[in-house]
Amino acid sequence: KKPKRTKEEIEEARQLKIKKMEEEEQSRWRWWEEEKYEDGVKWRFLEHSGPYFPPEYQPLPDHVNFYYDGKKVKLSLAAEEVALFFAQMLDHEYTTKKVFRENFFQDWRKEMTDEERSLIQELDKCDFGEIHAMHKAKVEARKNMSKEEKLVCNIQFRKVLKEANQKILDEYGYCLLDHHRERIGNFKIEPPGLFRGRGEHPKQGKLKKRIQPEDVIINCSKESRIPVPPAGHRWKEVRHDNTVTWLASWTENIQGSIKYIMLNANSKLKGEKDWEKYEVARKLKSCVDNIRNQYLMDLKSREMCTRQRAVALYFIDKVGVTVVILKLALRAGNEKEEGETADTVGCCSLRVEHITLHDTLDASECVVEFDFLGKDSIRYYNKVPVIKKVFKNLKLFMEDKQPGDELFDRLNTSLLNKHLSSLMPGLTAKVFRTYNASITLQQQLKELTNVIILFFFPCRLPESDSVAEKLLSYNRANRAVAILCNHQRAPPKTFDQSMANLQSKIEARKEQLVLAKSELKQAKKEAKAKGSADAKLQALVVRKKMAVKRCEEQLLKLEVQATDREENKQIALGTSKLNYLDPRISVAWCKKMEVPVDKIYNKSQRDKFAWAIDMTEVGFEF
DNA sequence: ACTGAGACTTGGAAAAATGTTT
DNA sequence: AAACATTTTTCCAAGTCTCAGT
């Protein structure tokens, strides 16, 4: 009786979902069909509720204590809050790092009362054990919520929690922009905590302070309902600037940089800009040959800075396409303030120590070996053969320099970009990344899907049963781009396990296939023996045939999945998919290959790329 | 020409949600 | 429904690039 009802419920829920999606599609703002606003104007009307502030600090219960040098110490509220930040992270490697500990301790002491400060002199004598244990218990309790009590009250509790979150989302998660309700990307003010930079960040462990309404600037229409600050507070400022896209901003205390509250990726403001970005990249396609010829000429320039610019461009653009894709696609590499951030570089900020020149290496001539930390302290390691002129120039640039000296001492991103924008309006260094990523996807899709059709299924039309292979090709093309852009990830912790699981699934499927095949044989034999008149047995044969076919399909699907996962071990596809690949290439491919778009893009990705999904024809060429 | 503030895109990790198996 | 695996969303740091002021 019970499962029947749930089945119906599931069906009902599905119907509701479909209906909701249709409604959503109906109400979607098709901004791409509208006329663009005059230059610089981002909106005409903007109304929102202001940011959502994190909850106030809740003091520790009496039985949870902090100890200094073995003695129980009751901390002031401010000091206790910061102590909790540290205690919460105790399981993390950060808290063992010297820089982290020193920064934390220094900032913590600033929050202490004079009395506390004179008592608490050494971090090593601090015992956060009880606070840490409490925090862990809390996390555990949240995780086990469904485990411990099977009772309704728990489910209700969760429902209440969910509803509360929904209410916050409804209230603060949306804004009204030119008569359309748009989702806000990050409507919550970042809660206080300890700063965790990436890589060897000199400021790791410092206290990220709590943001007050008095720190926040609100941006909205003059004639809109002005957001009300939390009781007893006021905004730093309310302004009405329709040349910017942010709704609220504040200055963060670690780097002194400004943080913004902006719209979701599926909004008009973000979408239009994204579209524009790909249009600029397509424009580059039409003049990239000229630009390449130009910088190849510039390699021989009498001016040193022109030569450096040419070599840098060569690094940013490409190194050449051989059997394997060999492109560089370095980032621009702005200069950074020393000691303020982790030591990372991009093209223009490369130092002599980051490259090694090899006259010959592995049967190739003029090989440049790159080894440096790029954005987010991700290592970039690559050995690339370059043309002779580039190689000679590099030797020249490195003459009489120390490892720590700049490779391009006459060049910076501003000079480079100024030159680029003179070659084509809107052209900057990063456009090359977008262009090379998108054009590579298009080429790879062409090549890889041809391989499938021509070699593996020469007599099979692209049917639904080969969707899995098509998707593998797509992912491989996507992967080629991710490798090009050096989008790496740490292998998932469960990688080996999940790979083994998949393998055993494959084994099981193989056995099942053998069984199904022998059953089919048996059925055929019996049918033959009884003669073709026996309809029942004929039907059985057909059924068994189907079973074998289904089994084969499923096996293939699993094997494809295994290949895909293995190849993806250390590669992150998300960033390129979301930021570098013109979605119209993917949509056109889906149409051509008869693959549903939702196999490529999930819900939020489809929302983000709604403009592309709507406007792209099969024949789209990047 | 140089500098710093400002605005906006890009990035991987971690948390949360969802799906699948036991 | 627990346990586990996988996908999606959230988080917020770290880049790029423009522009105003000197």
PDB file of C-alpha atoms (C1' of nucleotides) in Angstrom, chain A residues 146-147 190 198 201 208 259 332-334 336 344 376 417 428 430 498 565 604, chain C residues 1-19:
ATOM      1  CA  SER A 146      17.916  12.444  10.028  1.00  0.00           C
ATOM      2  CA  LYS A 147      19.792   9.571  11.588  1.00  0.00           C
ATOM      3  CA  GLU A 190      30.379  37.551   4.227  1.00  0.00           C
ATOM      4  CA  ARG A 198      45.560  30.313  -1.220  1.00  0.00           C
ATOM      5  CA  HIS A 201      49.657  33.778   1.523  1.00  0.00           C
ATOM      6  CA  LYS A 208      38.314  39.066   8.714  1.00  0.00           C
ATOM      7  CA  LYS A 259      33.450  43.525  -2.178  1.00  0.00           C
ATOM      8  CA  ALA A 332      48.267  38.623 -18.764  1.00  0.00           C
ATOM      9  CA  GLY A 333      50.160  38.833 -15.474  1.00  0.00           C
ATOM     10  CA  ASN A 334      49.559  42.163 -13.758  1.00  0.00           C
ATOM     11  CA  LYS A 336      51.263  42.627  -7.640  1.00  0.00           C
ATOM     12  CA  THR A 344      52.247  34.131  -8.255  1.00  0.00           C
ATOM     13  CA  ASP A 376      45.405  30.649  -7.111  1.00  0.00           C
ATOM     14  CA  ASN A 417      46.870  45.952 -23.703  1.00  0.00           C
ATOM     15  CA  THR A 428      43.049  42.691 -24.488  1.00  0.00           C
ATOM     16  CA  LYS A 430      42.438  37.829 -21.924  1.00  0.00           C
ATOM     17  CA  SER A 498      34.864   5.285  -7.065  1.00  0.00           C
ATOM     18  CA  ARG A 565      36.399   9.690 -15.300  1.00  0.00           C
ATOM     19  CA  SER A 604      21.736  26.678 -13.738  1.00  0.00           C
TER      20      SER A 604
ATOM     21  C1'  DA C   1      16.213   4.917   5.897  1.00  0.00           C
ATOM     22  C1'  DA C   2      20.890   4.636   6.366  1.00  0.00           C
ATOM     23  C1'  DA C   3      25.060   4.785   3.859  1.00  0.00           C
ATOM     24  C1'  DC C   4      27.392   6.084   0.308  1.00  0.00           C
ATOM     25  C1'  DA C   5      28.401   8.377  -4.286  1.00  0.00           C
ATOM     26  C1'  DT C   6      27.789  12.105  -7.342  1.00  0.00           C
ATOM     27  C1'  DT C   7      26.253  16.534  -8.795  1.00  0.00           C
ATOM     28  C1'  DT C   8      25.115  21.213  -7.863  1.00  0.00           C
ATOM     29  C1'  DT C   9      25.530  25.320  -5.330  1.00  0.00           C
ATOM     30  C1'  DT C  10      27.862  28.331  -2.451  1.00  0.00           C
ATOM     31  C1'  DC C  11      31.709  30.622  -1.009  1.00  0.00           C
ATOM     32  C1'  DC C  12      34.995  33.988  -1.369  1.00  0.00           C
ATOM     33  C1'  DA C  13      39.792  34.605  -3.061  1.00  0.00           C
ATOM     34  C1'  DA C  14      42.407  36.151  -6.898  1.00  0.00           C
ATOM     35  C1'  DG C  15      42.763  37.578 -11.179  1.00  0.00           C
ATOM     36  C1'  DT C  16      41.988  41.306 -15.404  1.00  0.00           C
ATOM     37  C1'  DC C  17      41.239  45.719 -16.982  1.00  0.00           C
ATOM     38  C1'  DT C  18      39.517  50.646 -16.919  1.00  0.00           C
ATOM     39  C1'  DC C  19      39.631  55.132 -15.415  1.00  0.00           C
TER      40       DC C  19
END
